[in-house]
Amino acid sequence: MRFMIIRKADAETEAGVMPSEQLITEMMKYNEEMVRAGVMLAGEGLHPSAKGLRVKFSGGKPVLIDGPFAETKELIAGFTMIQVKSREEAIEWVKRWPSIDGHGAVELELRQVAEAEDFGDAFTPELREQEDLLRAEVEQQAKQR
């Protein structure tokens, strides 16, 4: 089971305040524990929404909306992807997040990643094969970078 731990944005992350050396050190320890346990797949911090944009489709046509975006509580500042055996194990990893993040008031969201079998019959054998080929291509491209 794959899960995404979503680090919600706050006023500091949206202002572009970089984490302290202490927080970076704590996050590195946390990430190292997950890597050594074989559960971490990826993890990244994101720039503030002022450096981003949204694409909203209206009548099938894309409309670009530059950041920043007003609702900080709806934004994310980073994410960690993990692969674990159960939701309970994912929760245990989330609970170990460095407590100093967000000055002790960080908000995280845990979301399970949809897997092929979750889509039922709509995800035909042909579509599964196409997805497998695309994933293999992505992995090959990553190796070439």
Short mmCIF file of C-alpha atoms in Angstrom, two decimals:
data_model
loop_
_atom_site.label_atom_id
_atom_site.label_comp_id
_atom_site.label_asym_id
_atom_site.label_seq_id
_atom_site.Cartn_x
_atom_site.Cartn_y
_atom_site.Cartn_z
CA MET A 1 0.00 0.00 0.00
CA ARG A 2 1.31 3.40 -0.94
CA PHE A 3 0.48 6.52 1.02
CA MET A 4 1.30 10.18 0.60
CA ILE A 5 2.05 12.21 3.68
CA ILE A 6 1.11 15.75 2.75
CA ARG A 7 2.70 18.59 4.68
CA LYS A 8 0.14 21.40 4.67
CA ALA A 9 1.32 24.93 3.95
CA ASP A 10 1.31 27.63 6.60
CA ALA A 11 2.12 31.34 6.70
CA GLU A 12 5.87 30.68 6.90
CA THR A 13 6.04 28.18 4.03
CA GLU A 14 3.92 30.50 1.89
CA ALA A 15 6.27 33.40 2.74
CA GLY A 16 9.18 31.31 1.43
CA VAL A 17 10.80 30.92 4.87
CA MET A 18 13.28 28.06 4.59
CA PRO A 19 13.46 25.51 7.40
CA SER A 20 16.08 25.92 10.10
CA GLU A 21 19.19 23.77 10.24
CA GLN A 22 17.66 21.99 13.24
CA LEU A 23 14.48 21.12 11.31
CA ILE A 24 16.46 19.98 8.27
CA THR A 25 18.55 17.77 10.56
CA GLU A 26 15.41 16.29 12.16
CA MET A 27 13.79 15.70 8.76
CA MET A 28 16.95 13.99 7.51
CA LYS A 29 16.91 11.66 10.54
CA TYR A 30 13.23 10.88 9.92
CA ASN A 31 13.84 10.27 6.21
CA GLU A 32 16.86 8.10 7.01
CA GLU A 33 14.74 5.95 9.34
CA MET A 34 12.15 5.48 6.60
CA VAL A 35 14.77 4.69 3.96
CA ARG A 36 16.48 2.15 6.23
CA ALA A 37 13.09 0.59 7.01
CA GLY A 38 12.49 0.30 3.25
CA VAL A 39 9.27 2.35 3.26
CA MET A 40 10.25 5.71 1.74
CA LEU A 41 9.68 6.11 -2.00
CA ALA A 42 10.11 9.89 -2.37
CA GLY A 43 9.93 13.13 -0.46
CA GLU A 44 10.11 16.74 -1.53
CA GLY A 45 9.45 20.23 -0.28
CA LEU A 46 7.66 22.69 -2.53
CA HIS A 47 8.19 26.37 -3.26
CA PRO A 48 5.41 28.72 -2.11
CA SER A 49 2.28 29.06 -4.23
CA ALA A 50 3.49 32.53 -5.31
CA LYS A 51 5.89 30.67 -7.61
CA GLY A 52 3.18 28.34 -8.89
CA LEU A 53 0.08 28.45 -10.98
CA ARG A 54 -3.21 26.65 -11.31
CA VAL A 55 -4.79 25.43 -14.48
CA LYS A 56 -8.55 25.59 -14.45
CA PHE A 57 -10.46 24.17 -17.37
CA SER A 58 -13.54 26.06 -18.47
CA GLY A 59 -15.50 24.78 -21.45
CA GLY A 60 -12.65 22.32 -22.04
CA LYS A 61 -10.07 25.10 -22.44
CA PRO A 62 -7.23 25.68 -19.96
CA VAL A 63 -7.11 28.97 -18.06
CA LEU A 64 -3.86 29.73 -16.21
CA ILE A 65 -4.08 31.38 -12.80
CA ASP A 66 -0.84 32.65 -11.27
CA GLY A 67 -0.17 32.26 -7.55
CA PRO A 68 -0.10 33.12 -4.76
CA PHE A 69 -3.32 31.52 -3.63
CA ALA A 70 -5.32 32.90 -0.71
CA GLU A 71 -6.42 29.78 1.16
CA THR A 72 -3.18 28.66 2.84
CA LYS A 73 -4.95 25.82 4.64
CA GLU A 74 -5.75 24.25 1.25
CA LEU A 75 -2.15 24.36 0.00
CA ILE A 76 0.70 21.93 0.47
CA ALA A 77 4.31 22.68 1.31
CA GLY A 78 5.71 19.22 0.61
CA PHE A 79 5.08 15.51 0.53
CA THR A 80 6.54 12.14 1.37
CA MET A 81 5.57 8.93 -0.44
CA ILE A 82 5.78 5.72 1.54
CA GLN A 83 4.98 2.08 0.86
CA VAL A 84 3.83 0.08 3.85
CA LYS A 85 1.83 -3.04 4.69
CA SER A 86 -1.18 -1.29 6.24
CA ARG A 87 -2.92 1.99 6.98
CA GLU A 88 -1.96 1.51 10.63
CA GLU A 89 1.73 1.32 9.72
CA ALA A 90 1.37 4.51 7.66
CA ILE A 91 -0.23 6.23 10.64
CA GLU A 92 2.67 5.15 12.85
CA TRP A 93 5.14 6.76 10.43
CA VAL A 94 3.11 9.97 10.31
CA LYS A 95 3.10 10.14 14.10
CA ARG A 96 6.91 10.10 14.04
CA TRP A 97 7.11 13.28 11.91
CA PRO A 98 9.56 15.74 13.52
CA SER A 99 7.60 17.55 16.21
CA ILE A 100 9.52 20.81 15.78
CA ASP A 101 8.11 21.33 12.28
CA GLY A 102 5.73 24.28 12.15
CA HIS A 103 6.96 25.28 15.61
CA GLY A 104 5.11 22.26 16.97
CA ALA A 105 1.88 23.05 15.11
CA VAL A 106 2.40 21.37 11.75
CA GLU A 107 -0.59 19.88 9.94
CA LEU A 108 -0.18 16.68 7.95
CA GLU A 109 -2.63 14.79 5.78
CA LEU A 110 -2.35 11.07 5.02
CA ARG A 111 -3.83 9.82 1.75
CA GLN A 112 -3.71 6.35 0.25
CA VAL A 113 -2.58 6.17 -3.37
CA ALA A 114 -5.06 4.53 -5.74
CA GLU A 115 -3.70 1.28 -7.17
CA ALA A 116 -4.68 -0.41 -10.44
CA GLU A 117 -7.06 -2.85 -8.74
CA ASP A 118 -9.00 0.05 -7.20
CA PHE A 119 -10.35 0.99 -10.65
CA GLY A 120 -12.18 -2.31 -11.22
CA ASP A 121 -13.27 -3.36 -14.70
CA ALA A 122 -12.76 0.13 -16.15
CA PHE A 123 -9.02 -0.52 -15.96
CA THR A 124 -8.91 -3.11 -18.74
CA PRO A 125 -6.00 -5.52 -19.31
CA GLU A 126 -4.97 -3.35 -22.28
CA LEU A 127 -4.88 -0.24 -20.10
CA ARG A 128 -2.92 -2.11 -17.42
CA GLU A 129 -0.37 -3.16 -20.04
CA GLN A 130 -0.12 0.42 -21.31
CA GLU A 131 0.42 1.67 -17.73
CA ASP A 132 3.14 -0.93 -17.14
CA LEU A 133 4.91 0.19 -20.32
CA LEU A 134 4.68 3.85 -19.31
CA ARG A 135 6.02 3.13 -15.81
CA ALA A 136 8.94 1.20 -17.31
CA GLU A 137 9.66 4.11 -19.64
CA VAL A 138 9.61 6.58 -16.74
CA GLU A 139 12.05 4.38 -14.79
CA GLN A 140 14.34 4.12 -17.83
CA GLN A 141 14.30 7.90 -18.30
CA ALA A 142 15.08 8.43 -14.62
CA LYS A 143 18.15 6.18 -14.94
CA GLN A 144 19.38 8.24 -17.90
CA ARG A 145 19.22 11.56 -16.05
#
